[in-house]
Structure formats: C-alpha cells, structure tokens
Coordinates of C-alpha atoms in Angstrom, one line a residue:
X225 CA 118.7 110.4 37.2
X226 CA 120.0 113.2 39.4
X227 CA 117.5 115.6 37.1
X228 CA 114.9 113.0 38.6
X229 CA 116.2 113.5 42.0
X230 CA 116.3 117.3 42.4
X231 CA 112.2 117.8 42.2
X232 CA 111.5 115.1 44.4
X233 CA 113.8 115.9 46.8
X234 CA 112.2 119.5 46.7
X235 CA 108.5 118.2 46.5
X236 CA 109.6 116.2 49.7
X237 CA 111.1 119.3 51.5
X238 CA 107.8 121.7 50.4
X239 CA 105.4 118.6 51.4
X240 CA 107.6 118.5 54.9
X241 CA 106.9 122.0 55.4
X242 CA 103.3 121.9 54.6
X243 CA 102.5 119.0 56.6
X244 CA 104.9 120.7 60.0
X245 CA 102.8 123.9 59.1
X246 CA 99.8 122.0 59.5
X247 CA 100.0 120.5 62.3
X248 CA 101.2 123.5 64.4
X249 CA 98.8 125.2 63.3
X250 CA 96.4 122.5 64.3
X251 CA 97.6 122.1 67.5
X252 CA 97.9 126.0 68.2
X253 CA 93.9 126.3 67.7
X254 CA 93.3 123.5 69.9
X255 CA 95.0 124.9 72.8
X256 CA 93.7 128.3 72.0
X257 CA 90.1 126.7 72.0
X258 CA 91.0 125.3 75.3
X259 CA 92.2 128.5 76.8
X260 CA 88.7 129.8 75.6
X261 CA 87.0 127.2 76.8
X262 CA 88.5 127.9 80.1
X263 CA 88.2 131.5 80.3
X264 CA 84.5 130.9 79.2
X265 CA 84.0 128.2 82.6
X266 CA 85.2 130.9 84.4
X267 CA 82.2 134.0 82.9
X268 CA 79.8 131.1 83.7
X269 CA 81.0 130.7 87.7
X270 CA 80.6 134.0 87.9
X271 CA 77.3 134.3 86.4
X272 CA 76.5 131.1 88.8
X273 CA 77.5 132.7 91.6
X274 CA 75.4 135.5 91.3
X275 CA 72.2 133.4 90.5
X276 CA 72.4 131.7 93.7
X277 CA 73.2 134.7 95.8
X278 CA 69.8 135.9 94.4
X279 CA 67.7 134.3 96.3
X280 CA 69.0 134.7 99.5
X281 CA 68.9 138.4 98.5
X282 CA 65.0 138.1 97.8
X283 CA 64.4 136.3 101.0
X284 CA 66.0 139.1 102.7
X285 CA 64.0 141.5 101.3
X286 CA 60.9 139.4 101.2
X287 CA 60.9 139.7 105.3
X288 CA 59.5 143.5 104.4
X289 CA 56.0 142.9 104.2
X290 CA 54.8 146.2 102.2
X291 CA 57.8 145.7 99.9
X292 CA 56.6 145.5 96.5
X293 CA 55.9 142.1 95.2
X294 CA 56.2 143.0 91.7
X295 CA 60.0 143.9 92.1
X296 CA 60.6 140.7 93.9
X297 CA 58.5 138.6 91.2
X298 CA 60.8 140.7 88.0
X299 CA 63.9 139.4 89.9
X300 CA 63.2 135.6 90.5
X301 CA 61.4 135.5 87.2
X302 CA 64.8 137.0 85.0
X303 CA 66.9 134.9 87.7
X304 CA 64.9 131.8 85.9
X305 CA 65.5 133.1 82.5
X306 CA 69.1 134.0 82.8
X307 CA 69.7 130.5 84.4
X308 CA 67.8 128.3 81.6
X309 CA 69.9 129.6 78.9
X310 CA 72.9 127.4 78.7
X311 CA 75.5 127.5 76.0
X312 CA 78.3 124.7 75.7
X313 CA 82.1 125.7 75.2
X314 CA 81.6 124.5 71.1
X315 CA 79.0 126.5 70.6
X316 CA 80.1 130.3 71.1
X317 CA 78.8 131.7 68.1
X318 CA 78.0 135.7 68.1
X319 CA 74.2 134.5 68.3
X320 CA 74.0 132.5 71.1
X321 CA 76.4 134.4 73.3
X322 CA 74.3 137.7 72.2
X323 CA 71.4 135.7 73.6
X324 CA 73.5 134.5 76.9
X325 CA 74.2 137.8 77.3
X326 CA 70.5 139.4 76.6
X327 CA 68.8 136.9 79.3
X328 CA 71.8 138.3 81.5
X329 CA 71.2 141.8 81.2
X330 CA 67.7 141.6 82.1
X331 CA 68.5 140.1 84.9
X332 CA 71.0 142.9 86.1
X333 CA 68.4 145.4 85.3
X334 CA 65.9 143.2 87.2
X335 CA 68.3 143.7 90.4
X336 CA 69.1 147.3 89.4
X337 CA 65.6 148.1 90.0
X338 CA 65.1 146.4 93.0
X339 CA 67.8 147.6 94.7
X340 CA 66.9 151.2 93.6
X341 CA 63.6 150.3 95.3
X342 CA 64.7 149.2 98.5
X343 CA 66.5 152.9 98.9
X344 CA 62.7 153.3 100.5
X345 CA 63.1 151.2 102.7
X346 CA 65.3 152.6 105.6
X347 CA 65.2 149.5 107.9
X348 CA 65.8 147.1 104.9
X349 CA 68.6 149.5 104.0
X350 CA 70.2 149.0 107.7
X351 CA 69.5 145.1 107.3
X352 CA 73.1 143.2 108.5
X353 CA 72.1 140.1 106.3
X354 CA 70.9 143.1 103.4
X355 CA 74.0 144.6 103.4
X356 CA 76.0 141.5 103.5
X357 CA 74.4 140.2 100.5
X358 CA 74.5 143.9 98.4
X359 CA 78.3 144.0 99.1
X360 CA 78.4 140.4 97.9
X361 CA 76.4 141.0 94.7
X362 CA 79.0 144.0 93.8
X363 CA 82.0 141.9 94.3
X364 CA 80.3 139.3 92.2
X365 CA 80.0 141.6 89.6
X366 CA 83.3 143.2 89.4
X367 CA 84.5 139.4 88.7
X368 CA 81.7 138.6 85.8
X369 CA 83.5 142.0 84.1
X370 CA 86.8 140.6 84.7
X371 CA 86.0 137.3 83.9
X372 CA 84.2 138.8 80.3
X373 CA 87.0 140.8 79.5
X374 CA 89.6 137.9 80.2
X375 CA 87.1 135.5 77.7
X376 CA 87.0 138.4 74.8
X377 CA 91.2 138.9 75.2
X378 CA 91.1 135.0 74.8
X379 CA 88.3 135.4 71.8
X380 CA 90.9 138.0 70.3
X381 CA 93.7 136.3 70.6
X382 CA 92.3 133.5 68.7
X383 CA 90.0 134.9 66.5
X384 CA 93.6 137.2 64.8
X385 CA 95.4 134.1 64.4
X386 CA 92.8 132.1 62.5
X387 CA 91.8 134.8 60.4
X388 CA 95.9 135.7 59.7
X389 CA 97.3 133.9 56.6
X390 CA 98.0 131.0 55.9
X391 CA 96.0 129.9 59.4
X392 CA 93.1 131.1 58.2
X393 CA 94.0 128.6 55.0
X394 CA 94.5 125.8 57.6
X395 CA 91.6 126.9 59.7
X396 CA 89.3 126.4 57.0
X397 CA 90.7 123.1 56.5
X398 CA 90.2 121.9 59.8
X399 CA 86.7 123.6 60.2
X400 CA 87.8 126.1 62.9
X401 CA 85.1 129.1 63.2
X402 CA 85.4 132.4 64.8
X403 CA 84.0 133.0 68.3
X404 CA 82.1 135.2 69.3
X405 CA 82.6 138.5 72.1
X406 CA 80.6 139.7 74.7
X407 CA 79.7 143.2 73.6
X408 CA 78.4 146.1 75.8
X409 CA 74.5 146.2 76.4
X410 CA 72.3 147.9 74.3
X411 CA 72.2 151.9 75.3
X412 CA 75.5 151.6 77.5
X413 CA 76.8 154.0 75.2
X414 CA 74.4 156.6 77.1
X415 CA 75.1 158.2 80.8
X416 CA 72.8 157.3 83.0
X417 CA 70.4 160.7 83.8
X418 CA 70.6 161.7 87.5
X419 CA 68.0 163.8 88.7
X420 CA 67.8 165.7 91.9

C-alpha cells in the first residue's frame, strides 16, 4: 500500500506545481496585456491630439491667401488617412501597427513640408495664433515618441517572458501571441541633407 502511496503523492505534488505554474503564468500575461493595452491608449491620445490640432493649424495658415493650396490639401488629406486607420488593443500584430504607423508617417511628412513651406511666408511666420499652434504640434510630438517608446518597453517586456521557457510552453497553451513594435520610419537611418 505505501508503494501505492509514494507515486500518487508525487503525481499530486508535480500536478500542484503544474497547475500553480499555470496559472501565474496566466495571470502574469494578462496583466502584462493590460499594461500594453494601456501604454498603447496612451500612443493613440497622443496621435489624437495631434489630429485635432491640425486643423486649427490649417485654418491658421489658410487666412494666407497666395499660400499654396496643394500643401494645405497634402495635410488634411493624410490627417484623413492617419485618422481612419484604427487598430484595437487585441489586435497589435507587426502588420497592422506597421500600417498604423505608415498612415502616421505620411502624415508627419505632410506637416513637415508644410511647415518648411510657410518659412516663405514672413507674416505667417510672425502669426501669434501660428506660433502658438507650431509650439503646440512639437510638444505633441515629443509625447507620441515618449509615449512609443513607453508601448515598445511594455511590448519587450512582454514579448521576453512569453517567449522564455516554460511561458512560452504555457503561452502557447493559452493562445498568447507576440506584439508587435513601433519601428523607425523607412530611411531614418539617413541624415537629413542640409544645403546652404
């Protein structure tokens, strides 16, 4: 009987463990997923916050009559495109958020060029409301990088413990799947030229 005894009792202690191990490790991914979930909210405020800032930029510069209506149109019309792309917190796979991101860069290189533009405009330049709304759209992005790098750390963080064993053994089980980063724009690698 106590021959009987000895395997049980250490198939009971082993299934114990298991079952502990698998719950933690359930429960860590969950709250990991909600940190990204978070930290992903927070990128999309950001990138909110410049979208409606936009506009009130345009206006501004709109008030110029000779100012060129094809830099105004390249803005409102990426502004539209970077707005209609919505991903949900579930969804952050490398694809979508590489499109997220896409639709996001041309519209920073649709205000990039109009704000290169307006340098020929001296009295747009001098603009209270213009200068306002500039120093607004720089503060706006310095938070969309902080809030990117904050959502990658959180995307790291997670992404190392479900692919560490035996999480990644557990992962699989409960049908956790890696997350994707936001990654630098194509040709950032490359120094702007500056020509005198």
């Amino acid at each position: 009987m106590k021959k009987i005894l000895i395997p049980i009792a250490i198939l009971a202690v082993v299934g114990i463990f298991i079952y502990t191990k698998a719950v933690g490790t359930y429960n860590m991914f969950v709250q990991k997923e909600e940190v990204i979930n978070g930290q992903w909210a927070e990128v999309q405020t950001q990138y909110q916050r410049r979208a409606d800032l936009i506009p009130n930029l345009v206006n501004t510069v709109k008030g110029y009559a000779d100012f060129e209506q094809e830099t105004l149109t390249g803005v409102i019309e990426a502004r539209a495109k970077a707005t209609s792309i919505q991903i949900d917190p579930t969804n952050l796979t490398p694809d979508k958020l590489a499109e997220f991101q896409q639709a996001q860069d041309q519209l920073s290189g649709a205000l990039s060029r109009l704000l290169v533009t307006v340098e020929r405009y001296p009295d747009l330049k001098a603009n209270q409301n213009f200068l306002e709304l500039q120093a607004q759209l720089e503060g706006t992005e310095n938070r969309i990088s902080v809030a990117r790098r904050n959502f990658n750390e959180s995307v790291q963080d997670y992404n190392s413990n479900l692919r560490t064993f035996p999480n990644n053994i557990f992962a699989g089980w409960y049908g956790f799947e890696t997350k994707g980063y936001f990654e630098a724009s194509a040709g950032a690698e490359n120094a702007p030229t500056v020509q005198f």
